[in-house]
JSON list of C-alpha atoms in Angstrom, two decimals:
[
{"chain": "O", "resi": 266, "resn": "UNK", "atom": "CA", "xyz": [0.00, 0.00, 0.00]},
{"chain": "O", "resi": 267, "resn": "UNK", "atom": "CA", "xyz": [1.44, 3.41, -0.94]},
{"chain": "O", "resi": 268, "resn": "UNK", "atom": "CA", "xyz": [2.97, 5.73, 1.71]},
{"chain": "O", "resi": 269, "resn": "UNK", "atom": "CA", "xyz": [2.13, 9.72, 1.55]},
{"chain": "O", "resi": 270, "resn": "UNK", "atom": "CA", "xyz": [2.87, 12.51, 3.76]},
{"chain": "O", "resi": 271, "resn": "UNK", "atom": "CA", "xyz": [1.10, 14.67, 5.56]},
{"chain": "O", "resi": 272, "resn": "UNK", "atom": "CA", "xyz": [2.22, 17.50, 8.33]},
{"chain": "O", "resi": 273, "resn": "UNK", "atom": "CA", "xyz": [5.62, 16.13, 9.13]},
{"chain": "O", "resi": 274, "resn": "UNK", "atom": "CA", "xyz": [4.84, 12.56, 9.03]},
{"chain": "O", "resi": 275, "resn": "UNK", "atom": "CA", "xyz": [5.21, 9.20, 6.18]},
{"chain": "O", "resi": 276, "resn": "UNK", "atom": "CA", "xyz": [2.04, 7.14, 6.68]},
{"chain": "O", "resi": 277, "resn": "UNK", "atom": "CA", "xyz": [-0.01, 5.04, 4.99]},
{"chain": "O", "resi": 278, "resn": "UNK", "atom": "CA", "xyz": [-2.53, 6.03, 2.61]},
{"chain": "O", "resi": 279, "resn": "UNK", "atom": "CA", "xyz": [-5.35, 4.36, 3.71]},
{"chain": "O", "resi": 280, "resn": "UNK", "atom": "CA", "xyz": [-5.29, 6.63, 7.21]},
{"chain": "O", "resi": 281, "resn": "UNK", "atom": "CA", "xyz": [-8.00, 9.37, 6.75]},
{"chain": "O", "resi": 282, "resn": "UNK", "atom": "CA", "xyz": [-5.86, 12.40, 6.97]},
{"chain": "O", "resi": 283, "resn": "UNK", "atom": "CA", "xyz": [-8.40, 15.25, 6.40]},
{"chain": "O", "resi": 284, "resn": "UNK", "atom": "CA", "xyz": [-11.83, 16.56, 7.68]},
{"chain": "O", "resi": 285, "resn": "UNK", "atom": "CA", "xyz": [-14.54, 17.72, 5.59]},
{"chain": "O", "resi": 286, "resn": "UNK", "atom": "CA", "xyz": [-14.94, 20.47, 7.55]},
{"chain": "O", "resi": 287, "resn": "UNK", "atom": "CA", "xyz": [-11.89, 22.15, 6.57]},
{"chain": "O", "resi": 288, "resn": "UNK", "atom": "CA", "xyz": [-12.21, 25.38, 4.64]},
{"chain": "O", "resi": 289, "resn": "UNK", "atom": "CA", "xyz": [-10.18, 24.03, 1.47]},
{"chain": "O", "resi": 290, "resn": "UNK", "atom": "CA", "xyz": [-12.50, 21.11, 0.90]},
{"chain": "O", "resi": 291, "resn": "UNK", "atom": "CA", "xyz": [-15.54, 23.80, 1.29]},
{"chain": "O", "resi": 292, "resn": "UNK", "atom": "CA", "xyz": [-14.37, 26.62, -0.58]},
{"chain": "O", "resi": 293, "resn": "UNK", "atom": "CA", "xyz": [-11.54, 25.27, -2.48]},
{"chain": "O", "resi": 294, "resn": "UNK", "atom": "CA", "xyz": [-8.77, 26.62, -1.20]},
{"chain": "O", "resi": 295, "resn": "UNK", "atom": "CA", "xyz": [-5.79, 24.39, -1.61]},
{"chain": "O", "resi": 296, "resn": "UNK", "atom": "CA", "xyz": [-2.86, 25.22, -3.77]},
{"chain": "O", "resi": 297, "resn": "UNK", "atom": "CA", "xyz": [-1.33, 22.08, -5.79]},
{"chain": "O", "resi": 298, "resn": "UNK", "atom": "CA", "xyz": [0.97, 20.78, -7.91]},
{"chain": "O", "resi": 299, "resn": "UNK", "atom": "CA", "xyz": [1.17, 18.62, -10.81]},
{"chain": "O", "resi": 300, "resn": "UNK", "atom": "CA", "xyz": [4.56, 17.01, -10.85]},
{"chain": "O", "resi": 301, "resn": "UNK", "atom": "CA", "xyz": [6.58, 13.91, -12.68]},
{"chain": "O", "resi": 302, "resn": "UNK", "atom": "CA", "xyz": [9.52, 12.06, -12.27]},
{"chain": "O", "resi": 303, "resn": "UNK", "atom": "CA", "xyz": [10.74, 9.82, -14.89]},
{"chain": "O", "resi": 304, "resn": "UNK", "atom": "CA", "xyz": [12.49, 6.50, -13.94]},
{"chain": "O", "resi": 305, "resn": "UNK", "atom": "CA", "xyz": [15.67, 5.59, -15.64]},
{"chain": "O", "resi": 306, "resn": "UNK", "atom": "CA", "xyz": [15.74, 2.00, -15.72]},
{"chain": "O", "resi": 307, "resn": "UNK", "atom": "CA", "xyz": [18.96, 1.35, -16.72]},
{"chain": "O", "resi": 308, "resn": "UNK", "atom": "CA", "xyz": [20.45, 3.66, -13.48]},
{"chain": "O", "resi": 309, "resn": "UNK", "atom": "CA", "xyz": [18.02, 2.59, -11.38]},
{"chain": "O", "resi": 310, "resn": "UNK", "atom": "CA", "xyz": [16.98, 6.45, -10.31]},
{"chain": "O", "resi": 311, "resn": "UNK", "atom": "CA", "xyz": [14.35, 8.80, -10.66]},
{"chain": "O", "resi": 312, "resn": "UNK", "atom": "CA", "xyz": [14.45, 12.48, -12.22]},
{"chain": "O", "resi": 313, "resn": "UNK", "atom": "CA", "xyz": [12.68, 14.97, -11.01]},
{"chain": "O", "resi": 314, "resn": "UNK", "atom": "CA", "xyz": [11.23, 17.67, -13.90]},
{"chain": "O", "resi": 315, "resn": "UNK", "atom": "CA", "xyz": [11.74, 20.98, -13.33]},
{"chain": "O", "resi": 316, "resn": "UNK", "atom": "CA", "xyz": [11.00, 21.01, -9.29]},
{"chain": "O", "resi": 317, "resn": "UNK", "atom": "CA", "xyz": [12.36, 24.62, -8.64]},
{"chain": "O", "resi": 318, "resn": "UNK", "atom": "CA", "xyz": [9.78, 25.77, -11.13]},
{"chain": "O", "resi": 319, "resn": "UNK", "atom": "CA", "xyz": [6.89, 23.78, -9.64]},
{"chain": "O", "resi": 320, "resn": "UNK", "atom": "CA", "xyz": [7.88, 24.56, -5.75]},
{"chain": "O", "resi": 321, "resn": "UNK", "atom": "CA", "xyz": [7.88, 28.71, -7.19]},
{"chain": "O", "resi": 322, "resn": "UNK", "atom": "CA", "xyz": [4.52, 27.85, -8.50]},
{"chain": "O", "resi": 323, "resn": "UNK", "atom": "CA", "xyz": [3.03, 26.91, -5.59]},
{"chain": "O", "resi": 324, "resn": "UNK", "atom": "CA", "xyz": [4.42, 29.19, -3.31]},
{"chain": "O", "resi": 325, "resn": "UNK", "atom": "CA", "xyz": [2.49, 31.48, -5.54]},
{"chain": "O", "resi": 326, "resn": "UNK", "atom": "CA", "xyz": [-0.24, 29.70, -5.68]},
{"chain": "O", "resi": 327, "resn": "UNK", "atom": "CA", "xyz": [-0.46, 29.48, -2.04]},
{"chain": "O", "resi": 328, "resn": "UNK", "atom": "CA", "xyz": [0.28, 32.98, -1.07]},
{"chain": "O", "resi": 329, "resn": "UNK", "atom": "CA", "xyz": [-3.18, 34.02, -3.63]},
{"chain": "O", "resi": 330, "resn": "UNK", "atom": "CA", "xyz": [-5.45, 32.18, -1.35]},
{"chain": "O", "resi": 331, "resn": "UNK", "atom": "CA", "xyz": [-3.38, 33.60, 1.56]},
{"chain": "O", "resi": 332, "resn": "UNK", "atom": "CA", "xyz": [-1.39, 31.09, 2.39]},
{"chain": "O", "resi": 333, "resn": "UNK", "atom": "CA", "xyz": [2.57, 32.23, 3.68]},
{"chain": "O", "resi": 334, "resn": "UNK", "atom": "CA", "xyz": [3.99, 28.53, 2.45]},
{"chain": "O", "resi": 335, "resn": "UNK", "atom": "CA", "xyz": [7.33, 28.64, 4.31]},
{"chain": "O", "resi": 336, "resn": "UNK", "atom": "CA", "xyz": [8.50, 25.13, 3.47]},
{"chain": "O", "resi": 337, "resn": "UNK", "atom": "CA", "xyz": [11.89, 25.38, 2.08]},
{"chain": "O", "resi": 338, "resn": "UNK", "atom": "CA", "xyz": [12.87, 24.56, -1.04]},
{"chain": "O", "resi": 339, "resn": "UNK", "atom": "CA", "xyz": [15.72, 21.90, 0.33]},
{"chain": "O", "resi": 340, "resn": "UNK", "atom": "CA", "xyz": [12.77, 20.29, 2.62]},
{"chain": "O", "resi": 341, "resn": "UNK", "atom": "CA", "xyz": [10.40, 20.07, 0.20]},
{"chain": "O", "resi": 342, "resn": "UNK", "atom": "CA", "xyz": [12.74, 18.44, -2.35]},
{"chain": "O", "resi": 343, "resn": "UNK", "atom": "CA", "xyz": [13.56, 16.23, 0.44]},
{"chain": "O", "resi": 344, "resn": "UNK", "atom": "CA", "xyz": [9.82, 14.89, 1.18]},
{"chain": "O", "resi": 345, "resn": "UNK", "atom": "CA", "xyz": [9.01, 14.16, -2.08]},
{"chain": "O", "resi": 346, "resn": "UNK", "atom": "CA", "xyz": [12.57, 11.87, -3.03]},
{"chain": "O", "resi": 347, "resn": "UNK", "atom": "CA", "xyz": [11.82, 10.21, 0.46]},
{"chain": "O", "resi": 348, "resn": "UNK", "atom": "CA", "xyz": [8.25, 9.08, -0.58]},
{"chain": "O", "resi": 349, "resn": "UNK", "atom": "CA", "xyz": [9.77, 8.00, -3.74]},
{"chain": "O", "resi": 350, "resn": "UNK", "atom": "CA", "xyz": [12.15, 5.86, -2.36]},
{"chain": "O", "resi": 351, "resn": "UNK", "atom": "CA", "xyz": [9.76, 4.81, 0.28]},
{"chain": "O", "resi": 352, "resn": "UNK", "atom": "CA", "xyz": [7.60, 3.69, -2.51]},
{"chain": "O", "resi": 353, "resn": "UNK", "atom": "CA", "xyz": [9.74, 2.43, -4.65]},
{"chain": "O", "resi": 354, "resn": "UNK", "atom": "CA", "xyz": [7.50, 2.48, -7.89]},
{"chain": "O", "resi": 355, "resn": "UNK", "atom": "CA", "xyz": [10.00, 1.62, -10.79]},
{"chain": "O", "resi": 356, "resn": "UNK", "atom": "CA", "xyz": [7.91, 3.57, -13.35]},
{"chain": "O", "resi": 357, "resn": "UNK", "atom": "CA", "xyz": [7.54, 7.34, -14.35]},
{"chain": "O", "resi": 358, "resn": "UNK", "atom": "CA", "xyz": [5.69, 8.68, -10.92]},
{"chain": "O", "resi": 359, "resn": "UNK", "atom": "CA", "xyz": [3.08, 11.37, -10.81]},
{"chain": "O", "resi": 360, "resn": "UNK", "atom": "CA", "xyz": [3.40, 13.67, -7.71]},
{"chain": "O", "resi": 361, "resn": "UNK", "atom": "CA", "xyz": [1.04, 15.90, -6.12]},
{"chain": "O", "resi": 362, "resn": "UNK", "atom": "CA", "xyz": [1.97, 18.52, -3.31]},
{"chain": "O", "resi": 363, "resn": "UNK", "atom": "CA", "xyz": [-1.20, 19.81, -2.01]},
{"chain": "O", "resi": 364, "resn": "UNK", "atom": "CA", "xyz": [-1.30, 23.11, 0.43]},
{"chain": "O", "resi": 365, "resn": "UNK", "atom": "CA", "xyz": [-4.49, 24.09, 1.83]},
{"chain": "O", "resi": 366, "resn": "UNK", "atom": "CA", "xyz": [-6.31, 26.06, 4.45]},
{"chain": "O", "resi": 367, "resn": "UNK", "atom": "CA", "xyz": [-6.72, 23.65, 7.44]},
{"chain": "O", "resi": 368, "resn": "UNK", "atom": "CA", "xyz": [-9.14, 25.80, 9.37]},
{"chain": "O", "resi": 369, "resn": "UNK", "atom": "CA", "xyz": [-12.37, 23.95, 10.30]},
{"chain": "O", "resi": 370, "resn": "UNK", "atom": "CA", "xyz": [-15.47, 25.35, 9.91]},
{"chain": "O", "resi": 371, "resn": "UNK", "atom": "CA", "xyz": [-17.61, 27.34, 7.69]},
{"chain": "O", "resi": 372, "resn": "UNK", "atom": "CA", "xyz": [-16.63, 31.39, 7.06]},
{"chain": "O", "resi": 373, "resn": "UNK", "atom": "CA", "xyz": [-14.53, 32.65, 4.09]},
{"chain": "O", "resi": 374, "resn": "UNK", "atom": "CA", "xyz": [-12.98, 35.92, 6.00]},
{"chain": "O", "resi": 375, "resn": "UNK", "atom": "CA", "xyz": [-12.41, 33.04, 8.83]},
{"chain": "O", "resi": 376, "resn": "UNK", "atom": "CA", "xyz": [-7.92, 33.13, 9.41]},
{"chain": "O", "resi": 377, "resn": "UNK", "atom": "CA", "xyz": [-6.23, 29.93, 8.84]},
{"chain": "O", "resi": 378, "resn": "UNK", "atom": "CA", "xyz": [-3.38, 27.97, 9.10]},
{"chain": "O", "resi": 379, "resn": "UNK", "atom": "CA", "xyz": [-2.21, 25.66, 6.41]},
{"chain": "O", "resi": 380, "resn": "UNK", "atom": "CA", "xyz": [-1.22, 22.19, 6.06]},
{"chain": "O", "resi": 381, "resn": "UNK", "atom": "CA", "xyz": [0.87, 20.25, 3.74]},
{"chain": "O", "resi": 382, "resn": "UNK", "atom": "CA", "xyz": [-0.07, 16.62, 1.95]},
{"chain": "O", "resi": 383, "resn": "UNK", "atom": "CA", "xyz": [2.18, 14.54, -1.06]},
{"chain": "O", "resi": 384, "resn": "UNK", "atom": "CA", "xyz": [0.62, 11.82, -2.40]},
{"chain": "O", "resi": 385, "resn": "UNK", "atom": "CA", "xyz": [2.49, 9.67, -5.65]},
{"chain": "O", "resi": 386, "resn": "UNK", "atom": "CA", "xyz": [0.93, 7.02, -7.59]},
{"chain": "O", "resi": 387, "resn": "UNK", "atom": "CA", "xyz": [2.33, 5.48, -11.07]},
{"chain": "O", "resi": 388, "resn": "UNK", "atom": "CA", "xyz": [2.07, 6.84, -14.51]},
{"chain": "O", "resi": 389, "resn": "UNK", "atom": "CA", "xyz": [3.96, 4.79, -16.56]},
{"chain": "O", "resi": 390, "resn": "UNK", "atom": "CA", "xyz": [5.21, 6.42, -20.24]},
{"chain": "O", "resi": 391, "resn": "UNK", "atom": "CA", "xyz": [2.38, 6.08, -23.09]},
{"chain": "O", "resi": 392, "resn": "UNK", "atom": "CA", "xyz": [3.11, 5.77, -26.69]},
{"chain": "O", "resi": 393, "resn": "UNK", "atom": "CA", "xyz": [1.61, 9.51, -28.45]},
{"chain": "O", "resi": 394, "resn": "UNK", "atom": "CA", "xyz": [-2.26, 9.00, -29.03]},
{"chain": "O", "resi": 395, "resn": "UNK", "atom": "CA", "xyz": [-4.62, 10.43, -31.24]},
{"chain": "O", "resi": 396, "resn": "UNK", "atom": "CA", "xyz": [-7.34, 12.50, -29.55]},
{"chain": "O", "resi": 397, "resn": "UNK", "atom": "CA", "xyz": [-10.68, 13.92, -30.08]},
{"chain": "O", "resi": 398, "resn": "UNK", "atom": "CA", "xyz": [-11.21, 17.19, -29.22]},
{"chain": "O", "resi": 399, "resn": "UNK", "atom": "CA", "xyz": [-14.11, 19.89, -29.48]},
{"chain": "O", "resi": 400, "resn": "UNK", "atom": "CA", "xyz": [-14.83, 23.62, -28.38]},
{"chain": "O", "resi": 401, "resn": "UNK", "atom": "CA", "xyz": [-17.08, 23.68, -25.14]},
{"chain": "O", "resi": 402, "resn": "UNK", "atom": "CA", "xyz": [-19.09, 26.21, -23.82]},
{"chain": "O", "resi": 403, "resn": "UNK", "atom": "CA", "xyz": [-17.34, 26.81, -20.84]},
{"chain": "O", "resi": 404, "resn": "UNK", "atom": "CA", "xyz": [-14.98, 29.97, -21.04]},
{"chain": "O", "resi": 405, "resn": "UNK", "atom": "CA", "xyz": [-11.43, 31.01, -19.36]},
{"chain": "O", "resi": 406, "resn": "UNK", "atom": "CA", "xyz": [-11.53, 33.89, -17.35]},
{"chain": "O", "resi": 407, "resn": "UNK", "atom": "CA", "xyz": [-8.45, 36.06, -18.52]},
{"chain": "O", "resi": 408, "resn": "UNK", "atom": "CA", "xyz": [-7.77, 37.77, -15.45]},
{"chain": "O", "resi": 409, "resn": "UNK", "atom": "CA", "xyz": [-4.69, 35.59, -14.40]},
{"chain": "O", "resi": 410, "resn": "UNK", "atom": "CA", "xyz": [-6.68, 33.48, -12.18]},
{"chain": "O", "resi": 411, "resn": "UNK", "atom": "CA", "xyz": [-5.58, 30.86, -14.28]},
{"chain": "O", "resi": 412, "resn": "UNK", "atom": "CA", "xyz": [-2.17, 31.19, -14.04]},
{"chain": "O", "resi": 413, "resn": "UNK", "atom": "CA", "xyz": [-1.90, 29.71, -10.90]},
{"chain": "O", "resi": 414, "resn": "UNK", "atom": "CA", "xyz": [-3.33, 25.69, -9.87]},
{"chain": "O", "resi": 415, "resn": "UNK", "atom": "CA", "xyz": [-5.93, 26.04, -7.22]},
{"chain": "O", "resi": 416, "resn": "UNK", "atom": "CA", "xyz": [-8.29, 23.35, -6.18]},
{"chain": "O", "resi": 417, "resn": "UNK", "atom": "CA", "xyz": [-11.04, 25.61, -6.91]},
{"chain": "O", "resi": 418, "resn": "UNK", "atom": "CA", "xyz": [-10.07, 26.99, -10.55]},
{"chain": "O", "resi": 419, "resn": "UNK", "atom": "CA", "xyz": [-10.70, 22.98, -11.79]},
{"chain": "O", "resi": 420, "resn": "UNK", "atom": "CA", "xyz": [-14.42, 22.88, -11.19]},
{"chain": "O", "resi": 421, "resn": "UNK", "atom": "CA", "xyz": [-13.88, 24.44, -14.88]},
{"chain": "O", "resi": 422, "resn": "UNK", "atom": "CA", "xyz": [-12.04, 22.04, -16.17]},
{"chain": "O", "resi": 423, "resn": "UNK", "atom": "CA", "xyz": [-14.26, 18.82, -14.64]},
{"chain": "O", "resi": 424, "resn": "UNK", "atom": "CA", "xyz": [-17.47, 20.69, -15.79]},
{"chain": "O", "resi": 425, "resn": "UNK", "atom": "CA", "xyz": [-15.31, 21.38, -19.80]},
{"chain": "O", "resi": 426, "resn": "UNK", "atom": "CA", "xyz": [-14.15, 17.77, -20.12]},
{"chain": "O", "resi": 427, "resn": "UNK", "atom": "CA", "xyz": [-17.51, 16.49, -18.82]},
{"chain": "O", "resi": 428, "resn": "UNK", "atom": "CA", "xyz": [-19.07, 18.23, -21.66]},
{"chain": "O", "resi": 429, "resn": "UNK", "atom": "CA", "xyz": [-16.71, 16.76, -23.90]},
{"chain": "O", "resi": 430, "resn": "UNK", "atom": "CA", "xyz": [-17.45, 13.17, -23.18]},
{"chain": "O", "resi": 431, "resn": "UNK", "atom": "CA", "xyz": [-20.74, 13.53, -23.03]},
{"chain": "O", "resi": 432, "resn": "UNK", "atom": "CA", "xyz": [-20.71, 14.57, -26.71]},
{"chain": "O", "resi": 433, "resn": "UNK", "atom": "CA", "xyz": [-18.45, 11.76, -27.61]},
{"chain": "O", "resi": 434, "resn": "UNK", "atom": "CA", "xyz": [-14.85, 13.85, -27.51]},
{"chain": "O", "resi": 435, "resn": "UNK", "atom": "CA", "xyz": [-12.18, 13.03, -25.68]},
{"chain": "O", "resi": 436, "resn": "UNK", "atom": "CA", "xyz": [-10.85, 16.33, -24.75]},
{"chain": "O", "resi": 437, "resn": "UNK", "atom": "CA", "xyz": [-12.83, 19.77, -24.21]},
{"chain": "O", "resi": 438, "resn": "UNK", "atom": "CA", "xyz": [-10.82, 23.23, -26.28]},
{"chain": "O", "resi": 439, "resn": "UNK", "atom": "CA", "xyz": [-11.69, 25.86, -23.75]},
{"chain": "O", "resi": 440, "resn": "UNK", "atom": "CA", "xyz": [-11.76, 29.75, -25.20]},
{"chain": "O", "resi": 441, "resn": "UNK", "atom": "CA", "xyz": [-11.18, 32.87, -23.21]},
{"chain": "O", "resi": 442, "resn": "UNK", "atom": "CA", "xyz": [-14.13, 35.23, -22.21]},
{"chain": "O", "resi": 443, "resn": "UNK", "atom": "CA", "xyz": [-12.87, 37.67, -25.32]},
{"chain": "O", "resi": 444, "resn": "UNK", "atom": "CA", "xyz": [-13.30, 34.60, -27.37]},
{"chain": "O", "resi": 445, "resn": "UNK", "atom": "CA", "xyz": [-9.58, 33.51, -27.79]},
{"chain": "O", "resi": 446, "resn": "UNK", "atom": "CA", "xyz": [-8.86, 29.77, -27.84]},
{"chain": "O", "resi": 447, "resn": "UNK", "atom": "CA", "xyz": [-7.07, 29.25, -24.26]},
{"chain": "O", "resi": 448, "resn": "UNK", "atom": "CA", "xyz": [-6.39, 25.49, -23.43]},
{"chain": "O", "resi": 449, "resn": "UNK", "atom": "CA", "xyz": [-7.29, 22.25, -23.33]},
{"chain": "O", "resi": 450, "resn": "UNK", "atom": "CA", "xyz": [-9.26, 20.92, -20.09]},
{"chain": "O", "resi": 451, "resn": "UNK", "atom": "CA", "xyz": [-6.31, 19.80, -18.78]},
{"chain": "O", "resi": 452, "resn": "UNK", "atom": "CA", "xyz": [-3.63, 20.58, -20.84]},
{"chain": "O", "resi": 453, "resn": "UNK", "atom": "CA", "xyz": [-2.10, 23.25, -22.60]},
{"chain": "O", "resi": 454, "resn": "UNK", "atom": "CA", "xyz": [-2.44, 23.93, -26.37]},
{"chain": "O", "resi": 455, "resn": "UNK", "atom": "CA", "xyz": [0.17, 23.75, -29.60]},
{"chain": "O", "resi": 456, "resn": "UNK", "atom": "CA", "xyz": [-0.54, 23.96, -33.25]},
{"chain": "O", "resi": 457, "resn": "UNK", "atom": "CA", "xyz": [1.70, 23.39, -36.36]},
{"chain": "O", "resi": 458, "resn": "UNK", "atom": "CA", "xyz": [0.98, 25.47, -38.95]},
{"chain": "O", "resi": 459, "resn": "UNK", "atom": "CA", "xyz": [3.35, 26.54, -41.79]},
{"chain": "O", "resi": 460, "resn": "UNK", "atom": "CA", "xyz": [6.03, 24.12, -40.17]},
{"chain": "O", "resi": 461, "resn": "UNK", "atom": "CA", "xyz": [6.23, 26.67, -37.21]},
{"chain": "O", "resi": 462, "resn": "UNK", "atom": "CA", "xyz": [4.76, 26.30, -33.66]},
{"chain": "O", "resi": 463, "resn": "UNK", "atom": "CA", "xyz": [1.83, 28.25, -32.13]},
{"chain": "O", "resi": 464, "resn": "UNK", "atom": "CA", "xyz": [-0.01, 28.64, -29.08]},
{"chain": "O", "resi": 465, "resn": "UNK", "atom": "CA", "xyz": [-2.12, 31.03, -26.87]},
{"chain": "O", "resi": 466, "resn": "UNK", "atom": "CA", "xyz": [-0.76, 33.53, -25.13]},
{"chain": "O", "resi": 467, "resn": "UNK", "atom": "CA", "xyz": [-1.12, 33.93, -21.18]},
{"chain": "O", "resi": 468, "resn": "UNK", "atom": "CA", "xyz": [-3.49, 36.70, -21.80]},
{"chain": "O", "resi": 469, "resn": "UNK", "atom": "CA", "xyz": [-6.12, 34.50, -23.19]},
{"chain": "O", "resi": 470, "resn": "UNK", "atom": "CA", "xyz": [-6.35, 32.47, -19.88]},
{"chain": "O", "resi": 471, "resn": "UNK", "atom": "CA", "xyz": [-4.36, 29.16, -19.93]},
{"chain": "O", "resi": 472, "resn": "UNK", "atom": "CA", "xyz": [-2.05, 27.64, -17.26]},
{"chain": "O", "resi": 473, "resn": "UNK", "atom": "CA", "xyz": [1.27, 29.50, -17.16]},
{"chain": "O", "resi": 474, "resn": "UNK", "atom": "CA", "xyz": [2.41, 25.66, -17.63]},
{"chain": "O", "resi": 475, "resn": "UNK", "atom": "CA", "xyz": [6.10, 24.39, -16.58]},
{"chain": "O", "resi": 476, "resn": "UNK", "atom": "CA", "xyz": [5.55, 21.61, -19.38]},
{"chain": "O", "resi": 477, "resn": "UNK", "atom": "CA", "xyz": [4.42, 24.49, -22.03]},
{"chain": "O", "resi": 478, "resn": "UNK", "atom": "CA", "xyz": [7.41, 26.43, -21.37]},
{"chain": "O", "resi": 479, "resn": "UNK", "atom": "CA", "xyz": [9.87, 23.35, -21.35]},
{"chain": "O", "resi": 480, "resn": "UNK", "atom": "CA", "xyz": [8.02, 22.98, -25.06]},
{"chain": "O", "resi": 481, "resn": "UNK", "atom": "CA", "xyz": [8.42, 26.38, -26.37]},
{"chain": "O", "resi": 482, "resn": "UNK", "atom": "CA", "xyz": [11.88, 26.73, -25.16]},
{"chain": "O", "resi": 483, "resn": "UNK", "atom": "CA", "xyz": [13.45, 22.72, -26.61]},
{"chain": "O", "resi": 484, "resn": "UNK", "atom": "CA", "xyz": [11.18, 24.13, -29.87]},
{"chain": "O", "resi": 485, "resn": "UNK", "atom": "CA", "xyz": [13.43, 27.85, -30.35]},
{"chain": "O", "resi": 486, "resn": "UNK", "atom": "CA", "xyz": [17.01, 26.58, -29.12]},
{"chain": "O", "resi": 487, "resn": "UNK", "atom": "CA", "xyz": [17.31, 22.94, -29.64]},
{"chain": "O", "resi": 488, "resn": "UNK", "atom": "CA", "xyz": [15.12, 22.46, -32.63]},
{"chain": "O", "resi": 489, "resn": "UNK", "atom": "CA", "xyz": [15.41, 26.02, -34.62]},
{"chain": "O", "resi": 490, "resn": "UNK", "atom": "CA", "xyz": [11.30, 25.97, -34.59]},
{"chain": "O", "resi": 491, "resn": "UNK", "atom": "CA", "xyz": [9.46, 29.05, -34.74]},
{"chain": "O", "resi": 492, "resn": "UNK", "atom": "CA", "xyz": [6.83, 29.72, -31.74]},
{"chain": "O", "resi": 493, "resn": "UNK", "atom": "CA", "xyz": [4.60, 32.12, -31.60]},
{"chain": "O", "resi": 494, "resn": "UNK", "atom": "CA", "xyz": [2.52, 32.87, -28.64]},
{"chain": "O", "resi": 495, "resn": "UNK", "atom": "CA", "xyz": [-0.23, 34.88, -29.52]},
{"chain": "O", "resi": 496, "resn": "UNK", "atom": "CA", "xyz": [-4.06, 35.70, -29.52]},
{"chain": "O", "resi": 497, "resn": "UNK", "atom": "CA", "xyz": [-6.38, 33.54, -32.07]},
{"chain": "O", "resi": 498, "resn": "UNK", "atom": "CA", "xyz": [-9.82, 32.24, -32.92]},
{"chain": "O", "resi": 499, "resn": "UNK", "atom": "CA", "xyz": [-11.12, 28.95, -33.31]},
{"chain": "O", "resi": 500, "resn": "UNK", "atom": "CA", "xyz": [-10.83, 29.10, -37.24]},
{"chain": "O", "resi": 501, "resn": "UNK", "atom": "CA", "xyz": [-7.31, 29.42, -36.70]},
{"chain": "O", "resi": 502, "resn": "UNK", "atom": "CA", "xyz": [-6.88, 26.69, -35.23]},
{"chain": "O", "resi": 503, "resn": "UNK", "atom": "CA", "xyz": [-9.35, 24.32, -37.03]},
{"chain": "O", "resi": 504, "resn": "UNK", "atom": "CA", "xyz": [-7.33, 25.72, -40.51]},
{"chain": "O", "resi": 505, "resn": "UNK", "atom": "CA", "xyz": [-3.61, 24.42, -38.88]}
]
């Protein structure tokens, strides 16, 4: 059974380690992370991606739902390789850091401490697949909201890929309020056209993604790509 951590302490997952009463799981306010570590086989090690990026992330993800995160960098690094090797899951691993408000009881204004939970589970590589996509209804506010991963921000995205699925898609194409396509439901958004590389800009809503920027920047210095980052309409992209 998998271990996870939660306030200074490895335990098993199975423990109940959270009340319904708190305020994140009424209001949604718990910052989080999506992270990955890929497992070299032939070292026998894992590699974390990018983990200064994601632990900046949700420090400001935190500190928007006033949260004053002051795990260090060092000791957060250290939990998550300890619940790796704890694990030891000899695949890729997903990783979620979750920091939320830990006061119980109902009141938004209400102060709160926080608490901090990191939970892993398997995700082993998958050959590229062919999806079906569609525009939804559902819109991205453009306010840099999105920017940031709260718990709250991804009733959107259940409510955009529900919508998806229930028309037969696979995957929901979200636009901006202004009408801009923004993102996927959970995923940010490339297109090829011309034999150069496009995709929104942060102005038209979408996650300010590690991934996406990882993309954009192999695509201009390792693969001499053009990327543009800009503002366009659905046409656009249905003519790429």
């Amino acid at each position: 059974m998998p271990i996870m951590y939660t306030n200074g302490r490895y335990h098993d997952a199975r423990q109940n380690n959270a009340s319904t009463r708190m305020q994140a799981f009424n209001y949604g306010t718990a910052a989080f992370e999506g992270m990955k570590a890929c497992y070299d086989k032939r070292a026998r090690r894992w590699l974390l991606f990018r983990p200064d990026q994601h632990y900046a992330r949700l420090k400001r993800s935190a500190a928007a739902i006033g949260i004053d995160f002051t795990e260090t960098y060092d000791r957060f690094v250290a939990v998550i390789t300890a619940l790796i090797r704890r694990n030891d899951i000899r695949t890729d691993i997903y990783i979620r850091p979750l920091v939320y408000r830990d006061e119980k009881g109902v009141g938004l204004a209400r102060p709160s401490g926080y608490g901090l939970s990191v939970f892993i589970q398997s995700m082993p590589a998958t050959p590229p697949q062919t999806y079906r996509c569609c525009i939804v209804p559902q819109r991205r506010p453009v306010d840099g909201s999105g920017s940031i991963k709260l718990a709250g921000n991804y009733i959107l995205s259940f409510l955009a890929h529900r919508a998806a699925v229930e028309r037969g898609f696979d995957i929901a194409i979200l636009r901006s309020t202004s009408g801009y396509i923004s993102e996927a439901s959970v995923m940010n958004l490339f297109f090829v056209s011309d034999g150069k590389l496009f995709t929104p800009s942060l102005a038209c809503g979408p996650l300010d993604g590690i991934t996406r920027r990882t993309i954009i920047e192999l695509a201009r210095h390792e693969l001499g790509i053009t990327v543009t980052e800009g503002k366009y309409r659905a046409a656009r992209l249905l003519s790429a």
